[in-house]
Amino acid sequence: MAIDYERLMAKPFPERRHSYTKKDTILYALGIGLGGDPVDDGQLQFVYEAGLKAFPTMPVVLGYPGFWMRDDPDCGIDWVRVVHGEQRLTLHGEIPAEGTVVGRTRITHVIDKGKDRGALVIQQRTVTDAATGRLIATIDHTTFCRADGGFGGPKIEAPVPHRLPERAPEAHCDIATLPQAALIYRLAGDDNPLHADPRVARDAGFPRPILHGLATYGVAAHAVLKTFCGMDPSRLRSFDLRFSAPVYPGETVRTEMWREGEVVWFRARVPERDAVVLNNGRATIS
């Protein structure tokens, strides 16, 4: 069954009203590895209710429409073989440590890369405070549908990734992930069985469950915050990257960084396999 382009572009997403508590905020932070040093005040502020702050990438799990590619088989996507392609986050203000938000999602592009080359589905979500209507974040999420190219969609160029400096990185930060990291992170709302069920992982071509791309995304944000922001979450204004290879829970994520004024360019690799897992990263900081 091929992708139904018209159906996808017209797909309605109901508003997602999402109430969350301080425990949810702590769980998200634990899922991306914060609290690894329980006496580090920089990490403790995200995992302890006294003076709790939301980690700045938390909007990626707020107002999330769910794993709709699996739940809507008529859209024609082979959901078992989808992987996260790119993620872009723009922060517009403070993220409450608890509260209610409204997520509004729409599909902006469906790009046919060609037969045997897959397809891209790009969706955008805004997250607003339900009580005030204040815009908290804008999120652009690209899914790479590995098995769905050649459906005959219109000729649209894929977004050009951010280009990294060609000189050697100026800084790096190593953060180890837990063997059970994916099982913790999925409790934040992404219950794709690829990250928990060994049989589904093998069907998708992986030897075992992989870590959520957005968990690795949060690990890299932790590295940037630690290296250039003194762990002050209010200083991170945007965080964009491309996913280039999976991380297996228990591996180390080494984030390599360059700073140019308010821009931090970055990529991340797993040194155990010398594999670049995140690429073309660009963060803006204040």
mmCIF file of C-alpha atoms in Angstrom, residues 183-282:
data_model
loop_
_atom_site.group_PDB
_atom_site.id
_atom_site.type_symbol
_atom_site.label_atom_id
_atom_site.label_comp_id
_atom_site.label_asym_id
_atom_site.label_seq_id
_atom_site.Cartn_x
_atom_site.Cartn_y
_atom_site.Cartn_z
ATOM 1 C CA LEU A 183 12.173 1.943 28.891
ATOM 2 C CA ILE A 184 12.189 5.069 31.061
ATOM 3 C CA TYR A 185 11.914 7.573 28.220
ATOM 4 C CA ARG A 186 8.912 5.843 26.595
ATOM 5 C CA LEU A 187 6.877 6.653 29.730
ATOM 6 C CA ALA A 188 7.003 10.300 28.627
ATOM 7 C CA GLY A 189 4.580 9.438 25.815
ATOM 8 C CA ASP A 190 6.380 7.759 22.896
ATOM 9 C CA ASP A 191 5.323 4.136 23.156
ATOM 10 C CA ASN A 192 6.650 2.939 19.780
ATOM 11 C CA PRO A 193 7.482 -0.735 20.485
ATOM 12 C CA LEU A 194 10.694 -0.344 18.461
ATOM 13 C CA HIS A 195 12.201 0.966 21.701
ATOM 14 C CA ALA A 196 11.028 -1.862 23.954
ATOM 15 C CA ASP A 197 10.172 -5.044 22.026
ATOM 16 C CA PRO A 198 13.170 -7.012 20.665
ATOM 17 C CA ARG A 199 10.966 -8.692 18.037
ATOM 18 C CA VAL A 200 9.740 -5.377 16.621
ATOM 19 C CA ALA A 201 13.324 -4.078 16.616
ATOM 20 C CA ARG A 202 14.512 -7.120 14.630
ATOM 21 C CA ASP A 203 11.636 -6.699 12.151
ATOM 22 C CA ALA A 204 12.806 -3.117 11.642
ATOM 23 C CA GLY A 205 16.374 -4.266 10.964
ATOM 24 C CA PHE A 206 17.975 -3.582 14.346
ATOM 25 C CA PRO A 207 19.622 -6.233 16.543
ATOM 26 C CA ARG A 208 17.856 -4.919 19.648
ATOM 27 C CA PRO A 209 15.639 -2.017 20.745
ATOM 28 C CA ILE A 210 17.129 1.397 20.081
ATOM 29 C CA LEU A 211 17.000 4.552 22.151
ATOM 30 C CA HIS A 212 14.403 7.123 21.113
ATOM 31 C CA GLY A 213 15.903 9.782 18.900
ATOM 32 C CA LEU A 214 14.356 12.414 21.134
ATOM 33 C CA ALA A 215 16.071 10.906 24.168
ATOM 34 C CA THR A 216 19.441 11.308 22.423
ATOM 35 C CA TYR A 217 18.272 14.806 21.455
ATOM 36 C CA GLY A 218 17.802 15.629 25.143
ATOM 37 C CA VAL A 219 21.225 14.196 26.011
ATOM 38 C CA ALA A 220 22.852 16.518 23.453
ATOM 39 C CA ALA A 221 20.896 19.486 24.836
ATOM 40 C CA HIS A 222 22.197 18.599 28.303
ATOM 41 C CA ALA A 223 25.733 18.687 26.880
ATOM 42 C CA VAL A 224 25.224 22.145 25.326
ATOM 43 C CA LEU A 225 23.581 23.474 28.497
ATOM 44 C CA LYS A 226 26.427 22.146 30.641
ATOM 45 C CA THR A 227 29.225 23.351 28.365
ATOM 46 C CA PHE A 228 28.029 26.819 27.397
ATOM 47 C CA CYS A 229 25.043 27.817 29.573
ATOM 48 C CA GLY A 230 26.072 26.972 33.127
ATOM 49 C CA MET A 231 23.030 24.629 33.241
ATOM 50 C CA ASP A 232 20.687 27.646 33.069
ATOM 51 C CA PRO A 233 17.651 26.403 31.083
ATOM 52 C CA SER A 234 16.447 29.929 30.265
ATOM 53 C CA ARG A 235 19.497 30.476 28.048
ATOM 54 C CA LEU A 236 18.561 27.846 25.438
ATOM 55 C CA ARG A 237 16.405 29.444 22.713
ATOM 56 C CA SER A 238 16.378 26.836 19.917
ATOM 57 C CA PHE A 239 17.715 23.359 19.264
ATOM 58 C CA ASP A 240 17.811 21.750 15.810
ATOM 59 C CA LEU A 241 19.498 18.605 14.523
ATOM 60 C CA ARG A 242 19.416 15.669 12.129
ATOM 61 C CA PHE A 243 19.360 12.055 13.335
ATOM 62 C CA SER A 244 21.979 10.019 11.475
ATOM 63 C CA ALA A 245 22.277 6.671 13.309
ATOM 64 C CA PRO A 246 20.653 4.913 16.250
ATOM 65 C CA VAL A 247 21.952 4.830 19.807
ATOM 66 C CA TYR A 248 21.603 1.623 21.782
ATOM 67 C CA PRO A 249 20.734 2.064 25.470
ATOM 68 C CA GLY A 250 23.864 1.858 27.606
ATOM 69 C CA GLU A 251 26.142 3.586 25.089
ATOM 70 C CA THR A 252 27.967 6.875 25.628
ATOM 71 C CA VAL A 253 26.929 9.991 23.694
ATOM 72 C CA ARG A 254 29.830 12.358 22.984
ATOM 73 C CA THR A 255 28.606 15.789 21.871
ATOM 74 C CA GLU A 256 31.194 17.763 19.880
ATOM 75 C CA MET A 257 30.637 21.528 19.746
ATOM 76 C CA TRP A 258 31.717 24.787 18.143
ATOM 77 C CA ARG A 259 30.565 28.211 19.376
ATOM 78 C CA GLU A 260 30.116 31.318 17.243
ATOM 79 C CA GLY A 261 28.521 34.059 19.348
ATOM 80 C CA GLU A 262 24.984 33.010 20.226
ATOM 81 C CA VAL A 263 25.129 29.942 17.960
ATOM 82 C CA VAL A 264 26.455 26.561 19.059
ATOM 83 C CA TRP A 265 27.041 24.099 16.224
ATOM 84 C CA PHE A 266 27.224 20.473 17.277
ATOM 85 C CA ARG A 267 27.145 16.799 16.387
ATOM 86 C CA ALA A 268 27.195 13.691 18.565
ATOM 87 C CA ARG A 269 28.876 10.335 18.201
ATOM 88 C CA VAL A 270 28.983 7.044 20.079
ATOM 89 C CA PRO A 271 32.693 6.507 20.784
ATOM 90 C CA GLU A 272 32.202 2.774 21.429
ATOM 91 C CA ARG A 273 31.354 2.340 17.723
ATOM 92 C CA ASP A 274 32.817 5.606 16.366
ATOM 93 C CA ALA A 275 29.367 6.268 14.878
ATOM 94 C CA VAL A 276 27.964 9.772 14.308
ATOM 95 C CA VAL A 277 24.413 9.549 15.695
ATOM 96 C CA LEU A 278 23.358 13.220 15.590
ATOM 97 C CA ASN A 279 24.535 15.630 12.921
ATOM 98 C CA ASN A 280 24.091 19.145 11.544
ATOM 99 C CA GLY A 281 23.127 20.456 14.968
ATOM 100 C CA ARG A 282 22.469 24.140 15.634
#
